[in-house]
Coordinates of C-alpha atoms in Angstrom, one line a residue:
X1 CA 170.2 129.7 -28.2
X2 CA 170.9 133.4 -26.2
X3 CA 174.3 133.8 -24.8
X4 CA 174.7 134.8 -21.1
X5 CA 177.7 135.0 -18.3
X6 CA 177.7 133.1 -15.3
X7 CA 179.7 134.9 -12.3
X8 CA 180.5 134.1 -9.1
X9 CA 179.5 137.1 -6.6
X10 CA 182.5 137.6 -4.2
X11 CA 180.3 139.4 -1.4
X12 CA 176.5 140.3 -1.1
X13 CA 177.3 144.2 -1.4
X14 CA 179.2 143.8 -5.0
X15 CA 176.5 141.3 -6.1
X16 CA 173.8 143.9 -5.2
X17 CA 175.7 146.5 -7.0
X18 CA 176.3 144.6 -10.3
X19 CA 172.5 143.3 -10.6
X20 CA 171.0 146.6 -9.9
X21 CA 173.1 148.2 -12.7
X22 CA 172.2 145.8 -15.2
X23 CA 168.1 145.0 -16.2
X24 CA 169.2 141.9 -17.5
X25 CA 171.1 140.3 -14.9
X26 CA 169.8 138.2 -12.1
X27 CA 170.9 136.0 -9.2
X28 CA 171.0 132.2 -9.0
X29 CA 172.1 129.6 -6.3
X30 CA 170.2 126.5 -6.6
X31 CA 168.6 127.2 -9.4
X32 CA 166.0 124.5 -9.8
X33 CA 163.1 127.1 -11.0
X34 CA 165.5 129.6 -13.0
X35 CA 167.1 126.6 -15.1
X36 CA 163.4 125.4 -15.6
X37 CA 162.5 128.8 -17.4
X38 CA 166.2 129.4 -19.1
X39 CA 165.6 125.5 -20.9
X40 CA 161.6 126.9 -21.8
X41 CA 162.7 130.2 -23.3
X42 CA 160.9 132.3 -20.6
X43 CA 163.9 133.5 -18.9
X44 CA 166.4 135.3 -20.8
X45 CA 169.2 136.8 -19.0
X46 CA 172.0 137.7 -20.2
X47 CA 173.8 138.0 -17.0
X48 CA 174.0 135.3 -13.9
X49 CA 175.1 136.4 -10.8
X50 CA 175.9 133.5 -8.6
X51 CA 174.9 134.0 -4.9
X52 CA 175.9 130.2 -4.1
X53 CA 179.5 130.4 -2.4
X54 CA 178.1 133.7 0.0
X55 CA 178.4 132.6 3.4
X56 CA 174.7 132.7 3.6
X57 CA 174.2 128.9 4.6
X58 CA 173.5 128.8 8.4
X59 CA 171.0 128.7 10.6
X60 CA 172.0 130.8 13.7
X61 CA 170.0 131.7 17.1
X62 CA 168.6 135.0 17.6
X63 CA 168.0 136.3 21.0
X64 CA 164.8 135.3 22.8
X65 CA 164.2 132.3 20.9
X66 CA 164.2 132.8 17.1
X67 CA 166.2 132.0 14.3
X68 CA 167.8 133.3 11.7
X69 CA 168.1 131.1 8.3
X70 CA 170.4 132.3 5.6
X71 CA 169.2 132.6 2.3
X72 CA 171.0 129.9 0.6
X73 CA 170.3 127.2 3.5
X74 CA 169.0 124.2 1.5
X75 CA 165.5 123.6 2.2
X76 CA 166.6 119.8 3.1
X77 CA 168.8 121.2 5.9
X78 CA 166.0 123.9 6.9
X79 CA 163.4 121.1 7.3
X80 CA 165.5 118.8 9.4
X81 CA 166.5 121.2 12.0
X82 CA 166.1 120.2 15.5
X83 CA 164.7 123.8 16.2
X84 CA 162.5 124.2 13.2
X85 CA 160.9 120.7 13.8
X86 CA 160.1 121.1 17.5
X87 CA 159.3 125.1 17.5
X88 CA 158.2 125.6 13.8
X89 CA 156.8 122.4 12.9
X90 CA 154.8 124.1 9.9
X91 CA 157.9 125.2 8.2
X92 CA 159.7 121.6 8.4
X93 CA 155.9 120.1 7.2
X94 CA 155.9 122.2 4.3
X95 CA 159.1 121.7 3.3
X96 CA 159.1 118.0 3.4
X97 CA 155.1 118.3 1.2
X98 CA 157.3 120.7 -1.3
X99 CA 159.5 118.5 -3.4
X100 CA 161.6 115.6 -4.0
X101 CA 164.5 115.0 -1.8
X102 CA 166.6 115.5 -4.8
X103 CA 165.4 119.0 -5.2
X104 CA 165.2 119.8 -1.5
X105 CA 168.7 119.2 -1.9
X106 CA 169.4 121.8 -4.3
X107 CA 166.8 124.4 -3.6
X108 CA 167.4 127.2 -1.4
X109 CA 165.2 129.2 1.1
X110 CA 165.3 132.4 -0.5
X111 CA 164.8 130.5 -4.2
X112 CA 161.7 128.5 -2.8
X113 CA 160.5 132.3 -1.5
X114 CA 160.9 133.7 -5.1
X115 CA 160.0 130.9 -7.1
X116 CA 157.4 132.1 -9.8
X117 CA 153.9 130.3 -11.2
X118 CA 153.4 126.9 -12.2
X119 CA 150.9 128.3 -14.4
X120 CA 150.7 126.0 -17.8
X121 CA 150.5 129.0 -19.8
X122 CA 153.1 131.0 -17.9
X123 CA 155.3 127.9 -18.7
X124 CA 154.4 127.9 -22.6
X125 CA 155.9 130.6 -24.3
X126 CA 153.8 129.8 -27.4
X127 CA 150.8 131.4 -25.9
X128 CA 149.8 135.1 -24.4
X129 CA 150.6 135.6 -21.2
X130 CA 150.8 139.0 -19.2
X131 CA 153.2 137.7 -16.6
X132 CA 155.3 136.7 -19.0
X133 CA 154.4 139.7 -21.5
X134 CA 152.7 142.3 -20.1
X135 CA 149.7 143.5 -22.1
X136 CA 149.4 140.6 -24.5
X137 CA 146.6 138.7 -22.3
X138 CA 146.1 135.8 -19.8
X139 CA 145.3 132.5 -22.0
X140 CA 144.4 131.0 -18.6
X141 CA 141.1 133.5 -17.9
X142 CA 139.4 131.3 -21.1
X143 CA 141.5 128.1 -20.7
X144 CA 142.3 125.3 -18.6
X145 CA 141.6 126.7 -15.2
X146 CA 141.7 123.9 -12.9
X147 CA 144.4 125.9 -10.9
X148 CA 143.5 129.3 -11.2
X149 CA 143.6 131.7 -8.2
X150 CA 140.1 132.2 -6.1
X151 CA 141.0 135.2 -4.2
X152 CA 142.9 138.4 -5.1
X153 CA 142.9 137.5 -8.4
X154 CA 142.6 140.2 -11.4
X155 CA 141.4 140.2 -15.1
X156 CA 144.9 140.8 -16.3
X157 CA 146.4 137.7 -14.1
X158 CA 144.6 134.0 -12.5
X159 CA 148.0 132.5 -11.6
X160 CA 148.6 131.4 -8.4
X161 CA 152.0 131.1 -5.8
X162 CA 153.4 127.6 -6.0
X163 CA 155.6 127.9 -2.6
X164 CA 154.7 125.7 0.4
X165 CA 157.3 127.0 2.4
X166 CA 156.1 130.9 2.0
X167 CA 152.7 129.8 3.3
X168 CA 154.1 128.7 6.2
X169 CA 156.5 131.0 6.9
X170 CA 153.9 133.7 6.8
X171 CA 151.8 131.6 9.4
X172 CA 154.9 132.0 12.0
X173 CA 155.4 135.8 11.2
X174 CA 158.5 135.1 9.5
X175 CA 160.6 138.5 8.2
X176 CA 162.6 138.8 5.0
X177 CA 166.1 140.7 5.1
X178 CA 166.5 141.9 2.0
X179 CA 170.0 144.0 1.0
X180 CA 169.5 146.5 -1.8
X181 CA 171.4 149.4 -3.4
X182 CA 170.4 152.0 -0.6
X183 CA 171.3 149.2 2.1
X184 CA 169.2 146.7 4.6
X185 CA 165.5 146.2 5.2
X186 CA 163.0 144.1 6.7
X187 CA 159.8 142.8 4.9
X188 CA 157.2 141.1 6.5
X189 CA 156.6 137.8 5.0
X190 CA 153.0 138.6 4.0
X191 CA 154.4 141.7 2.2
X192 CA 156.9 140.0 0.4
X193 CA 154.7 138.7 -2.5
X194 CA 151.6 140.7 -4.0
X195 CA 148.4 140.2 -5.7
X196 CA 148.6 140.9 -9.3
X197 CA 146.3 143.7 -10.4
X198 CA 147.3 145.6 -13.8
X199 CA 150.9 144.5 -12.8
X200 CA 151.1 140.4 -12.8
X201 CA 154.5 140.4 -14.1
X202 CA 155.9 142.0 -10.8
X203 CA 155.6 138.5 -8.2
X204 CA 157.1 140.3 -5.4
X205 CA 157.8 144.0 -3.5
X206 CA 161.0 143.9 -4.3
X207 CA 163.2 146.2 -6.6
X208 CA 165.2 144.7 -9.2
X209 CA 168.5 144.3 -7.7
X210 CA 167.9 143.6 -3.9
X211 CA 168.7 140.5 -2.5
X212 CA 167.5 138.1 -0.2
X213 CA 170.2 137.5 2.7
X214 CA 168.3 136.1 5.6
X215 CA 164.8 135.0 6.4
X216 CA 164.5 135.6 10.6
X217 CA 161.7 133.3 12.4
X218 CA 160.6 135.4 15.4
X219 CA 160.0 133.2 19.3
X220 CA 156.8 131.7 19.1
X221 CA 154.1 132.5 21.9
X222 CA 154.1 129.8 24.6
X223 CA 151.8 127.0 24.1
X224 CA 151.5 127.8 20.2
X225 CA 151.3 125.1 18.0
X226 CA 151.9 125.2 14.5
X227 CA 151.2 122.4 11.2
X228 CA 151.1 121.9 7.9
X229 CA 148.3 120.2 5.4
X230 CA 148.4 120.1 1.6
X231 CA 146.0 118.8 -0.5
X232 CA 147.6 117.6 -4.3
X233 CA 147.1 115.5 -7.3
X234 CA 149.5 113.0 -6.3
X235 CA 151.8 112.0 -2.6
X236 CA 155.0 113.3 -4.3
X237 CA 156.3 116.1 -6.2
X238 CA 153.2 117.8 -7.0
X239 CA 152.4 121.4 -6.3
X240 CA 149.2 122.6 -3.9
X241 CA 145.7 122.3 -5.1
X242 CA 144.9 123.9 -1.6
X243 CA 147.0 124.3 1.2
X244 CA 146.8 125.4 4.8
X245 CA 149.2 126.5 7.5
X246 CA 147.7 126.9 10.9
X247 CA 148.7 128.1 14.5
X248 CA 146.8 127.5 17.2
X249 CA 146.7 128.0 20.9
X250 CA 144.2 127.6 23.1
X251 CA 143.0 128.4 26.9
X252 CA 140.0 126.2 28.7
X253 CA 138.9 125.2 25.5
X254 CA 138.5 128.8 23.8
X255 CA 141.0 130.2 21.0
X256 CA 143.5 132.7 22.4
X257 CA 145.9 132.9 19.5
X258 CA 145.0 131.9 15.8
X259 CA 146.9 132.1 12.3
X260 CA 145.6 130.6 9.1
X261 CA 147.4 131.2 5.8
X262 CA 146.3 129.3 2.5
X263 CA 148.0 128.4 -0.4
X264 CA 147.0 127.3 -4.1
X265 CA 144.5 130.3 -3.7
X266 CA 145.7 133.4 -4.9
X267 CA 149.0 134.8 -6.4
X268 CA 150.5 135.0 -2.9
X269 CA 150.0 133.2 0.7
X270 CA 146.5 134.2 1.6
X271 CA 146.5 135.0 5.5
X272 CA 143.1 134.5 6.3
X273 CA 142.6 137.4 8.9
X274 CA 138.9 137.9 8.6
X275 CA 138.6 133.7 9.7
X276 CA 141.2 134.5 12.5
X277 CA 139.1 137.5 14.1
X278 CA 136.3 135.3 14.0
X279 CA 137.7 132.3 16.1
X280 CA 139.5 134.2 18.8
X281 CA 137.9 133.7 21.8
X282 CA 135.7 130.9 20.5
X283 CA 135.5 127.7 21.6
X284 CA 136.7 125.8 18.7
X285 CA 134.7 123.6 17.3
X286 CA 133.0 122.3 13.8
X287 CA 130.6 124.8 13.4
X288 CA 133.4 127.9 14.1
X289 CA 135.5 126.9 11.6
X290 CA 133.3 126.8 9.0
X291 CA 131.6 129.9 10.1
X292 CA 135.0 131.8 10.1
X293 CA 136.3 130.2 6.5
X294 CA 132.7 130.9 5.0
X295 CA 133.2 134.6 6.3
X296 CA 136.9 134.5 4.4
X297 CA 135.3 132.8 1.4
X298 CA 132.8 135.8 0.9
X299 CA 135.7 137.2 -1.2
X300 CA 136.0 134.5 -3.3
X301 CA 135.4 134.2 -7.2
X302 CA 135.2 130.7 -8.8
X303 CA 134.5 129.2 -12.1
X304 CA 133.3 125.8 -13.1
X305 CA 136.8 124.6 -13.1
X306 CA 137.8 126.2 -9.7
X307 CA 134.7 125.6 -7.5
X308 CA 136.4 122.4 -6.0
X309 CA 139.0 124.7 -4.2
X310 CA 136.1 126.2 -1.7
X311 CA 134.9 123.0 -0.2
X312 CA 138.8 121.6 -0.1
X313 CA 139.9 124.9 1.5
X314 CA 136.8 124.4 3.9
X315 CA 138.3 120.9 4.7
X316 CA 141.8 121.1 5.2
X317 CA 141.5 124.5 7.5
X318 CA 139.5 122.2 9.8
X319 CA 141.7 119.2 10.0
X320 CA 144.8 121.3 10.5
X321 CA 143.4 123.4 13.3
X322 CA 141.2 120.1 14.8
X323 CA 144.9 118.4 14.7
X324 CA 146.0 121.1 16.9
X325 CA 143.2 121.5 18.9
X326 CA 143.7 118.0 19.7
X327 CA 147.2 118.0 20.6
X328 CA 146.7 120.8 23.2
X329 CA 144.0 118.8 24.7
X330 CA 146.6 115.6 24.7
X331 CA 149.1 118.1 26.3
X332 CA 146.5 119.1 29.5
X333 CA 145.5 115.4 30.3

């Protein structure tokens, strides 16, 4: 047993000052990920600063039609919000696909984004893991690798990011509001998480002590729709083998706006920029989707255990875009 202190923050600025000054301190709110790691012995903070009682649990309208989501808004409340369901369907669907109802009632917006990988070796303190102990090695490289990354991995780490919500938020161009010792800054969701390179212990671009206070969802262009497709081993409470968040707008049968983000394939949500560029201006059909996805997957590196992910990505992306295209056609009928 390792002793630790637990204290409730009275305001965001003092919480940031406390954690910034103590390298062994960390934030807690819902705690569904951190508590697991405390039990497993892979997280050993000496101080928990609880931000769960701060007034960061509301969803408010932004000028122009966007939303500001407080960092401690529960996943269940965000998924059920009528504006989220109407304008940001991918976000609602990702949350509903992400966990059991009990966990959604406990988990927070920021906690979901900042959860750590579910790599089996990261969660096993008896095995080498560069993410858990830098320089010790990556057991997943030669071990059980069915869940490993196929894009953006490095010789130091092949873990994947587990958040469904992060994938969906990237597809709607969300911005994360962060408070640090030097003040507030805004980080595009696509720049919040990082690839492992030779520092896999760093999941995000946040500095120690920086606190996520909100996520802003920008107004979506007229006519754009979004969805979320997740493939997994079982229908409930399972992490994505592959997931796709997609947003689409078509005019006269041609793609005018498309966003594609993949989950379960990399250390961060993977924005399929190459595929997006290939589809804009083209008629949306099976052949065009396959060609665009294959162009993005040219950078993929697979093993015998992860090769199955590539056809899953192709099919899940085609399903998501076809569903959205069909809705566009129905709206015009």
